[in-house]
Amino acid sequence: MRLRRVLAIVGVVVLLLCTVCAGAGVWIWNAQVISTADQVDFTRPLAVPPLAPSRMVDGRRVFDLKAQAGEHDFGRGATPTWGFNGGFLGPTLRAVRGEQVVVNVTNALDQTTTVHWHGMHLPAEADGGPHQLVQPGRAWSPTWKVDQPAATLWYHPHLHGETAGHVYRGLAGMFLVDDPATSVDALPHEYGVDDIPLIVQDKKFDGDGELDDSASFLGGVGVLGDTVAVNGTVGPYLDVTTERVRLRLLNGSNARSYEFGFPDGRRFALVGTDGGLLEAAYDLDRIMLSPGERAEIVVTVKPGERTVLRSYPQALETGLLGDRFTGGADTLDILQLRAAGTLAPRPAVPQRLVAIPKLNRAEAVQQRPFKLSGHAINGKQMDMTRVDAAPERGSVEIWKVVNNDGTPHNFHIHDVQFQVLTQGGAAPPPQLSGWKDTVYLPPNVTFELIMRFSDYADADTPYMFHCHVLYHEDAGMMGQFVVVPPGGQPGVIDHASHLAHAGH
Ligand SMILES: [Cu+2]
C-alpha cells in the first residue's frame, strides 16, 4: 500500500513537472518571436547622415573623423552612445574614383579602437583592421587612392574581440564611392532627396533605458534587438517627393539578418549590391541582407500614398529552432515612406545598368577551402600573428566557403570585391550576380567565390576574412591573409609594430 502511494505521488510530481516544462517550452518558443508589424508609430523624420566635409590638400581629399562618446535620443530620452563627429553613427564620406583620400581618424574615447573601410580596395596598412590600433588621444591618418566602381561602402571599428561593442554603441557610417563610368544617371542620385542612405540596426534597451548588448537567449549569435533604428531614428518616416526613390540599404546590425519588402507586396528594382551596380536591374519583392551586406533598391511610389519598408520572416536555413532563436521568425517595421501629393518625375529604371567584367574560373591559380564552424575557420581561431593565406598580387583565386554549423554565419573578405561563381553548385541568384564583399552562408551550402588580388602587396601586414556576425568575429571566427608579390612569401606579423603612433 505504501509503495503504491509513493508511486502515485511520484507520478503526480512527474506529471506536474512535465506540464511545467511543456508550458515553459511553449513560452520560450513563443517569446523568441518579435513582431512590430503595424505597431510602430512613425512619428520622427528619418535622420539623414550629413555628408562629411572635406578639403583638398596637395591634391588629396582630406576628411576628419573623431570617435567620441556622446548621447542619442532613441525616443526614450538621452541614451549614452558613441559616434564619429557626433553622438551616434558618423557622417557619410564621399569620394570619386581616382582621388587620393586621407582620413584623419582621432580617438577621443577612453579606449582603443580602429576604423575599417568595409568594401574598400586599399593597402593593408590603411585597412583599419585589428592591427591598426588607434589608442585613446591618438590619431591615425590612412591614405589611399579610391579605385573601384561606384558603390555603397561603410566604415566601422574592427578591434579584435571588441568590434561588436564598438559598433553596437554607434561607431559606423557610410562611405560612398562615385565613378561616372560605373554609375547610371537615370537612377535617383540626389543625396538626401531621392537617394537615401539607410543604416538599419536593431537595438534593445535595459531597464534604465541604456543600450543592452547582452546575447539573445539560445541563439548563439549575440545581441538581437526588438527596436529598429534607421540612421539612429526609431519610428522613422521619409517624405518622398519624387516618383522614384533609391534606398541604399546597409545592414549595420551586429547579428540580425533582414528580409526587406513591403506589406502591399509591391515590387522594387534591385540595382546594386555590396561593390556596385548590377549589370541589370532585377524586379524583386524581397531582398535579404545579413550583417554587413548592402543593397541599392529603387522604389516607385504613387502621389499621396504611404507604405512601410518591413523585414519579414526569412529562411536562414538553420532549421526551425535555429531560425527562430536567431531572429529568422521576426517581423519588424523599418521605415514609413510618405509620398507627397505631387511627385517630381523620375525616369524609369533602365534595364541595363553597368558592365561587370566576369572573373573566369580558368584564370584562377589557387583554390582554398574555408570551413566555418564552432567560432573557428578551418578549425582555427583568430591568431593575430598567423597568416592563413598568401595570395600573389595580380592573381585570381577561388575560395570555397562553407558553413558547417547549424548556426547563421556569413563571410566577409577585406580588400577585394568578389563574384559568386556558384552557390551549392548552381549559378548564383540575381542578388549575388554582382560585386560582393559579404555573403550569407546557409549551412552546408558551398559557395565558390572568385576574386583578383590586383594591387598592394605587403607581406607583413594582413587583411582579414571573417564571419560578420560580430559576436562570432569577436569570438575568433576570423583569419588573416597577406598579398605577396609574385613568388613572394608571407612575412612575420609583428602586431606591436602596427600601433598608431601619431600623437596629438
Ligand atoms: Cu558567424
XYZ file of C-alpha atoms and ligand atoms in Angstrom:
505
model
C 0.000 0.000 0.000
C 2.719 2.411 0.998
C 4.656 1.660 -2.217
C 1.570 2.339 -4.303
C 1.016 5.661 -2.558
C 4.647 6.676 -3.094
C 4.381 5.725 -6.772
C 1.186 7.756 -7.099
C 2.829 10.813 -5.552
C 5.889 10.398 -7.767
C 3.584 10.076 -10.769
C 1.750 13.281 -9.894
C 5.021 15.125 -9.357
C 6.405 13.903 -12.683
C 3.184 14.898 -14.422
C 3.331 18.337 -12.826
C 6.966 18.772 -13.799
C 6.188 17.717 -17.368
C 3.345 20.210 -17.541
C 5.542 23.000 -16.194
C 8.337 22.080 -18.597
C 5.976 21.926 -21.558
C 4.500 25.257 -20.531
C 7.939 26.794 -20.196
C 8.869 25.330 -23.563
C 5.851 26.845 -25.244
C 6.518 30.156 -23.529
C 10.180 30.198 -24.595
C 9.212 29.145 -28.102
C 6.714 31.972 -28.433
C 8.842 34.522 -26.634
C 11.515 34.170 -29.292
C 9.362 35.751 -31.972
C 9.233 39.520 -32.262
C 6.680 41.258 -34.421
C 6.309 45.007 -34.661
C 4.163 44.853 -37.781
C 1.678 47.767 -37.752
C 2.819 48.591 -34.205
C 5.422 51.259 -34.900
C 4.308 54.875 -34.691
C 6.246 56.536 -37.442
C 6.426 59.947 -35.815
C 10.039 61.007 -36.372
C 11.522 62.254 -39.610
C 14.318 59.988 -40.767
C 17.722 61.449 -39.930
C 19.991 61.511 -42.952
C 23.683 61.388 -42.039
C 25.361 64.621 -43.166
C 27.913 64.441 -45.937
C 31.327 64.725 -44.310
C 33.079 67.962 -45.150
C 36.409 67.523 -46.903
C 39.182 69.748 -48.192
C 41.778 69.369 -50.895
C 45.346 69.454 -49.565
C 48.198 68.863 -52.013
C 45.801 67.154 -54.392
C 44.415 64.825 -51.748
C 40.885 64.838 -50.384
C 41.106 65.062 -46.603
C 38.374 64.051 -44.149
C 38.311 64.245 -40.369
C 36.629 61.635 -38.202
C 36.640 61.783 -34.437
C 35.429 58.801 -32.435
C 33.787 60.183 -29.335
C 31.368 59.395 -26.553
C 28.041 61.181 -26.500
C 24.374 60.506 -26.218
C 21.488 59.866 -28.547
C 17.716 60.001 -28.402
C 16.170 56.660 -29.355
C 12.789 58.007 -28.285
C 13.408 57.240 -24.624
C 15.464 60.239 -23.536
C 19.213 60.542 -23.711
C 20.994 57.210 -24.091
C 24.802 57.059 -23.742
C 26.273 56.195 -27.139
C 29.367 56.606 -29.282
C 29.685 58.289 -32.648
C 32.007 59.887 -35.153
C 31.920 63.708 -35.093
C 28.731 63.428 -33.063
C 26.875 61.345 -30.522
C 25.798 58.423 -32.693
C 26.934 56.985 -36.046
C 29.022 59.176 -38.348
C 28.846 61.366 -41.426
C 28.757 59.936 -44.934
C 32.148 60.106 -46.594
C 32.039 60.534 -50.339
C 34.893 60.434 -52.837
C 35.368 59.990 -56.553
C 37.262 57.121 -58.117
C 40.804 58.235 -58.833
C 41.016 60.554 -55.855
C 43.671 60.094 -53.210
C 41.884 60.324 -49.881
C 43.211 60.901 -46.382
C 41.067 60.310 -43.323
C 42.354 61.819 -40.100
C 40.883 59.482 -37.503
C 41.220 60.745 -33.960
C 40.211 58.755 -30.930
C 38.554 60.799 -28.198
C 37.221 57.685 -26.483
C 38.735 56.308 -23.307
C 39.635 53.054 -25.038
C 41.488 51.858 -28.099
C 39.544 51.426 -31.324
C 40.142 51.050 -35.081
C 38.292 52.195 -38.195
C 37.937 49.730 -41.062
C 36.734 50.736 -44.527
C 34.372 47.884 -45.312
C 34.358 47.011 -49.015
C 37.254 49.287 -49.922
C 40.134 48.156 -52.111
C 43.167 49.647 -50.380
C 46.608 48.894 -48.913
C 46.518 46.617 -45.872
C 48.150 49.260 -43.670
C 45.192 51.586 -44.441
C 42.552 48.890 -43.935
C 41.859 49.684 -40.296
C 41.688 46.091 -39.149
C 42.762 44.801 -35.722
C 46.419 45.681 -36.400
C 45.860 49.399 -36.997
C 45.055 50.372 -33.431
C 44.177 53.943 -32.581
C 44.784 54.431 -28.891
C 42.893 56.988 -26.799
C 44.073 60.500 -27.552
C 45.924 59.324 -30.654
C 45.336 59.837 -34.343
C 45.697 57.642 -37.419
C 45.698 59.040 -40.945
C 45.423 56.318 -43.569
C 45.631 57.368 -47.202
C 44.756 55.510 -50.362
C 43.641 56.040 -53.921
C 39.977 55.276 -54.417
C 39.988 52.853 -57.321
C 36.861 50.759 -57.693
C 33.356 51.035 -59.169
C 30.749 53.367 -57.681
C 29.419 51.674 -54.559
C 27.826 51.944 -51.137
C 30.582 51.081 -48.664
C 30.781 51.721 -44.944
C 33.181 52.146 -42.063
C 33.228 50.760 -38.548
C 35.679 49.659 -35.811
C 37.452 46.328 -36.175
C 39.245 45.873 -32.878
C 39.851 42.200 -32.237
C 37.433 40.925 -29.622
C 35.732 44.306 -29.249
C 34.107 45.001 -32.608
C 30.585 44.084 -31.530
C 30.507 46.507 -28.604
C 32.015 49.396 -30.542
C 29.642 49.050 -33.484
C 26.627 48.486 -31.251
C 27.303 51.681 -29.299
C 27.193 53.618 -32.556
C 30.507 53.670 -34.366
C 29.543 53.258 -38.033
C 28.953 55.352 -41.121
C 28.685 55.131 -44.885
C 31.385 55.721 -47.480
C 30.018 56.313 -50.975
C 32.304 55.856 -53.955
C 31.382 57.826 -57.069
C 32.541 56.845 -60.527
C 30.924 58.188 -63.696
C 31.958 55.096 -65.662
C 30.046 52.739 -63.368
C 27.081 54.955 -62.482
C 23.753 55.334 -64.226
C 22.435 58.905 -64.458
C 18.854 57.735 -64.827
C 18.917 56.327 -61.296
C 17.938 58.703 -58.488
C 21.181 60.242 -57.239
C 20.433 63.376 -55.222
C 21.731 62.594 -51.732
C 19.086 63.005 -49.060
C 16.395 63.856 -51.621
C 15.824 60.816 -53.822
C 18.972 58.883 -52.893
C 18.708 57.899 -49.254
C 21.238 56.065 -47.079
C 19.584 53.664 -44.637
C 21.765 52.262 -41.869
C 19.487 49.627 -40.370
C 20.314 48.452 -36.848
C 18.370 46.591 -34.197
C 18.780 47.727 -30.616
C 17.495 46.694 -27.234
C 17.448 48.608 -24.007
C 17.779 47.692 -20.360
C 15.575 48.875 -17.503
C 17.483 52.152 -17.273
C 16.978 52.895 -20.948
C 20.601 52.184 -21.770
C 21.739 50.110 -24.724
C 21.718 46.434 -23.806
C 24.112 44.261 -25.784
C 23.527 41.021 -23.927
C 23.290 37.966 -26.136
C 19.877 36.673 -27.114
C 18.548 33.523 -25.484
C 19.883 30.305 -27.068
C 20.554 31.995 -30.409
C 24.340 31.910 -30.218
C 24.649 34.941 -32.488
C 24.901 37.717 -29.913
C 22.528 40.619 -29.469
C 19.150 40.670 -31.231
C 17.129 43.812 -30.609
C 13.402 44.442 -30.681
C 13.769 48.101 -31.690
C 14.913 49.109 -35.147
C 16.833 52.341 -35.610
C 17.437 53.656 -39.117
C 20.304 56.157 -39.220
C 19.647 56.260 -35.482
C 15.985 57.228 -35.854
C 13.428 54.993 -34.139
C 9.991 55.043 -35.795
C 11.217 56.963 -38.840
C 9.273 58.298 -41.772
C 10.678 59.619 -45.018
C 8.919 62.313 -47.028
C 9.251 61.148 -50.615
C 8.984 63.966 -53.142
C 9.916 62.099 -56.302
C 8.239 59.297 -58.254
C 11.135 57.024 -57.530
C 13.456 56.851 -54.580
C 16.739 54.997 -54.289
C 17.317 53.366 -50.918
C 20.889 52.426 -50.060
C 20.261 49.686 -47.527
C 23.062 48.797 -45.140
C 22.573 46.064 -42.597
C 24.643 47.657 -39.852
C 23.359 45.262 -37.198
C 25.516 43.013 -35.064
C 23.697 39.762 -35.705
C 20.294 40.228 -37.278
C 19.525 39.491 -40.909
C 16.672 41.323 -42.613
C 14.314 40.286 -45.366
C 13.193 43.640 -46.753
C 9.882 44.050 -48.532
C 6.588 45.916 -48.423
C 3.243 44.818 -46.911
C 1.394 45.636 -50.141
C 3.687 43.260 -51.963
C 4.985 45.993 -54.231
C 7.992 45.148 -56.294
C 11.136 47.205 -56.466
C 14.228 47.286 -58.627
C 17.405 45.843 -57.155
C 20.109 47.890 -58.855
C 23.193 47.411 -56.717
C 24.872 45.191 -54.144
C 27.956 45.478 -51.902
C 30.518 46.501 -54.507
C 28.454 48.475 -57.009
C 25.648 48.460 -59.533
C 24.484 45.250 -61.176
C 24.602 44.530 -64.893
C 20.812 44.520 -64.978
C 18.081 45.799 -62.698
C 16.121 42.961 -61.119
C 12.471 43.185 -60.243
C 12.075 41.731 -56.737
C 9.622 41.883 -53.850
C 12.102 40.809 -51.165
C 15.804 41.267 -50.553
C 17.681 39.551 -47.739
C 20.730 41.177 -46.139
C 22.919 39.597 -43.488
C 25.125 41.767 -41.251
C 27.460 43.989 -43.258
C 25.740 43.499 -46.620
C 24.324 46.358 -48.712
C 21.706 46.622 -51.432
C 20.580 49.561 -53.515
C 16.912 49.404 -54.450
C 14.703 51.809 -56.374
C 11.127 52.038 -55.126
C 8.303 53.626 -57.123
C 5.570 55.457 -55.213
C 2.200 56.983 -56.090
C 1.194 60.528 -55.099
C -0.111 60.778 -51.551
C 0.362 57.145 -50.589
C 2.054 55.700 -47.544
C 3.808 52.395 -47.302
C 6.191 50.705 -44.923
C 9.524 49.081 -45.508
C 9.283 45.934 -43.425
C 11.512 42.994 -42.583
C 9.782 39.633 -42.942
C 10.439 36.181 -41.512
C 13.155 34.570 -43.524
C 14.714 31.202 -44.157
C 18.118 31.364 -42.510
C 18.057 27.635 -43.213
C 19.387 26.672 -39.803
C 16.294 24.641 -39.066
C 13.019 25.574 -37.440
C 14.584 26.015 -33.996
C 17.738 27.647 -35.245
C 15.950 30.206 -37.388
C 13.540 31.020 -34.590
C 16.247 31.680 -31.994
C 18.346 33.791 -34.360
C 15.690 36.273 -35.459
C 14.545 34.441 -38.581
C 10.905 34.350 -37.484
C 10.692 38.063 -36.647
C 8.720 40.766 -38.428
C 9.978 44.317 -37.990
C 8.621 47.570 -39.338
C 11.562 49.635 -40.539
C 10.612 52.887 -42.272
C 7.439 54.574 -43.458
C 7.509 56.161 -46.908
C 5.176 59.166 -47.190
C 4.695 60.204 -50.782
C 3.879 63.866 -51.408
C 0.657 64.792 -53.200
C 2.663 65.855 -56.206
C 5.785 63.967 -57.128
C 8.637 65.212 -59.266
C 9.086 62.909 -62.238
C 11.983 60.492 -62.364
C 12.967 58.302 -65.307
C 12.131 54.615 -65.358
C 14.897 52.343 -64.103
C 16.905 51.250 -67.133
C 17.061 47.523 -67.654
C 20.770 47.533 -68.461
C 22.936 49.208 -65.859
C 26.708 48.697 -65.988
C 29.165 46.226 -67.447
C 30.745 43.869 -64.937
C 33.828 42.067 -66.242
C 33.315 38.459 -65.259
C 36.139 36.707 -63.483
C 36.758 33.398 -65.163
C 37.304 30.082 -63.419
C 40.112 29.321 -65.845
C 42.043 32.358 -64.585
C 42.201 31.079 -61.023
C 45.636 29.886 -59.941
C 44.626 28.790 -56.467
C 41.654 27.228 -54.715
C 41.308 27.489 -50.965
C 38.718 25.833 -48.721
C 37.232 27.738 -45.782
C 35.008 25.798 -43.408
C 33.203 27.821 -40.761
C 32.187 26.079 -37.551
C 32.465 26.487 -33.816
C 33.773 30.075 -33.806
C 36.659 28.962 -35.993
C 37.570 28.776 -39.662
C 39.223 25.573 -40.835
C 39.349 24.608 -37.172
C 41.499 27.615 -36.249
C 40.559 30.617 -34.211
C 41.879 34.062 -34.966
C 45.578 34.480 -34.212
C 46.996 37.958 -34.745
C 50.385 36.521 -35.735
C 49.272 33.693 -38.042
C 48.930 34.084 -41.808
C 46.303 31.749 -43.210
C 46.676 32.564 -46.886
C 49.158 34.477 -49.025
C 47.722 35.162 -52.474
C 50.059 36.720 -55.010
C 49.465 40.224 -56.232
C 47.626 40.148 -59.535
C 46.421 36.581 -59.128
C 42.880 35.264 -59.286
C 41.773 32.760 -56.659
C 38.670 30.741 -55.887
C 37.711 30.492 -52.231
C 35.344 27.628 -51.448
C 33.459 28.690 -48.368
C 31.003 26.598 -46.393
C 29.168 26.963 -43.113
C 29.442 23.606 -41.359
C 27.450 24.753 -38.325
C 23.759 24.760 -37.637
C 24.086 28.489 -36.927
C 23.861 31.527 -39.195
C 27.239 32.715 -40.458
C 28.312 34.909 -43.301
C 31.680 35.561 -44.883
C 33.410 38.870 -45.487
C 36.739 39.369 -47.241
C 38.723 42.585 -46.883
C 40.473 44.410 -49.759
C 38.623 42.705 -52.606
C 35.196 42.599 -54.133
C 34.448 39.059 -55.227
C 31.990 37.357 -57.547
C 29.939 34.327 -56.569
C 30.772 31.633 -59.118
C 28.474 29.002 -57.688
C 26.165 28.508 -54.741
C 25.613 24.856 -53.942
C 26.962 24.037 -57.387
C 24.417 26.222 -59.168
C 24.655 29.674 -60.707
C 24.015 32.416 -58.148
C 20.667 34.243 -57.927
C 20.401 37.867 -59.205
C 21.194 39.381 -55.815
C 24.552 37.552 -55.862
C 25.306 38.302 -59.512
C 27.354 41.458 -58.956
C 30.301 42.589 -56.860
C 30.100 41.344 -53.278
C 32.299 41.531 -50.210
C 29.982 39.752 -47.771
C 27.736 36.783 -48.409
C 25.265 34.888 -46.232
C 26.109 31.216 -45.764
C 23.158 28.923 -45.172
C 24.518 25.768 -43.523
C 26.121 23.096 -45.665
C 25.959 25.026 -48.933
C 29.346 25.575 -50.554
C 29.948 28.944 -52.138
C 32.677 29.366 -54.715
C 33.895 32.950 -54.544
C 36.287 34.265 -57.191
C 38.438 37.357 -56.723
C 41.530 39.097 -58.017
C 44.143 40.467 -55.611
C 45.061 43.191 -58.029
C 47.306 45.542 -56.025
C 49.049 46.379 -52.783
C 51.433 43.570 -51.980
C 52.585 43.807 -48.357
C 53.919 40.574 -46.930
C 53.985 41.938 -43.387
C 50.525 43.462 -42.987
C 47.474 41.237 -43.106
C 43.923 41.720 -44.275
C 41.079 39.868 -42.569
C 38.442 37.392 -43.658
C 35.728 36.544 -41.172
C 32.147 35.942 -40.213
C 30.397 39.333 -39.984
C 28.100 38.200 -37.193
C 30.105 40.365 -34.821
C 29.767 38.070 -31.825
C 31.314 35.271 -33.893
C 34.024 37.530 -35.275
C 34.977 38.644 -31.776
C 34.934 35.040 -30.583
C 37.634 34.166 -33.112
C 35.851 33.291 -36.363
C 38.412 35.242 -38.349
C 41.602 34.637 -40.259
C 44.306 36.676 -41.943
C 45.801 36.855 -45.410
C 48.632 38.848 -46.848
C 49.027 39.779 -50.500
C 52.586 38.971 -51.544
C 54.500 39.986 -54.660
C 54.590 37.264 -57.323
C 56.803 34.484 -55.974
C 56.931 36.137 -52.542
C 56.482 34.644 -49.103
C 54.465 35.946 -46.171
C 56.489 37.944 -43.669
C 56.365 37.937 -39.915
C 53.331 39.655 -38.463
C 54.550 41.757 -35.585
C 51.373 43.025 -34.047
C 53.004 45.588 -31.746
C 54.654 47.369 -34.664
C 51.303 48.336 -36.084
C 50.175 50.577 -33.261
C 49.297 54.050 -34.412
C 51.953 56.357 -33.020
C 50.910 59.731 -34.375
C 50.199 61.633 -31.206
C 48.247 64.784 -30.608
Cu 29.099 33.605 -37.730
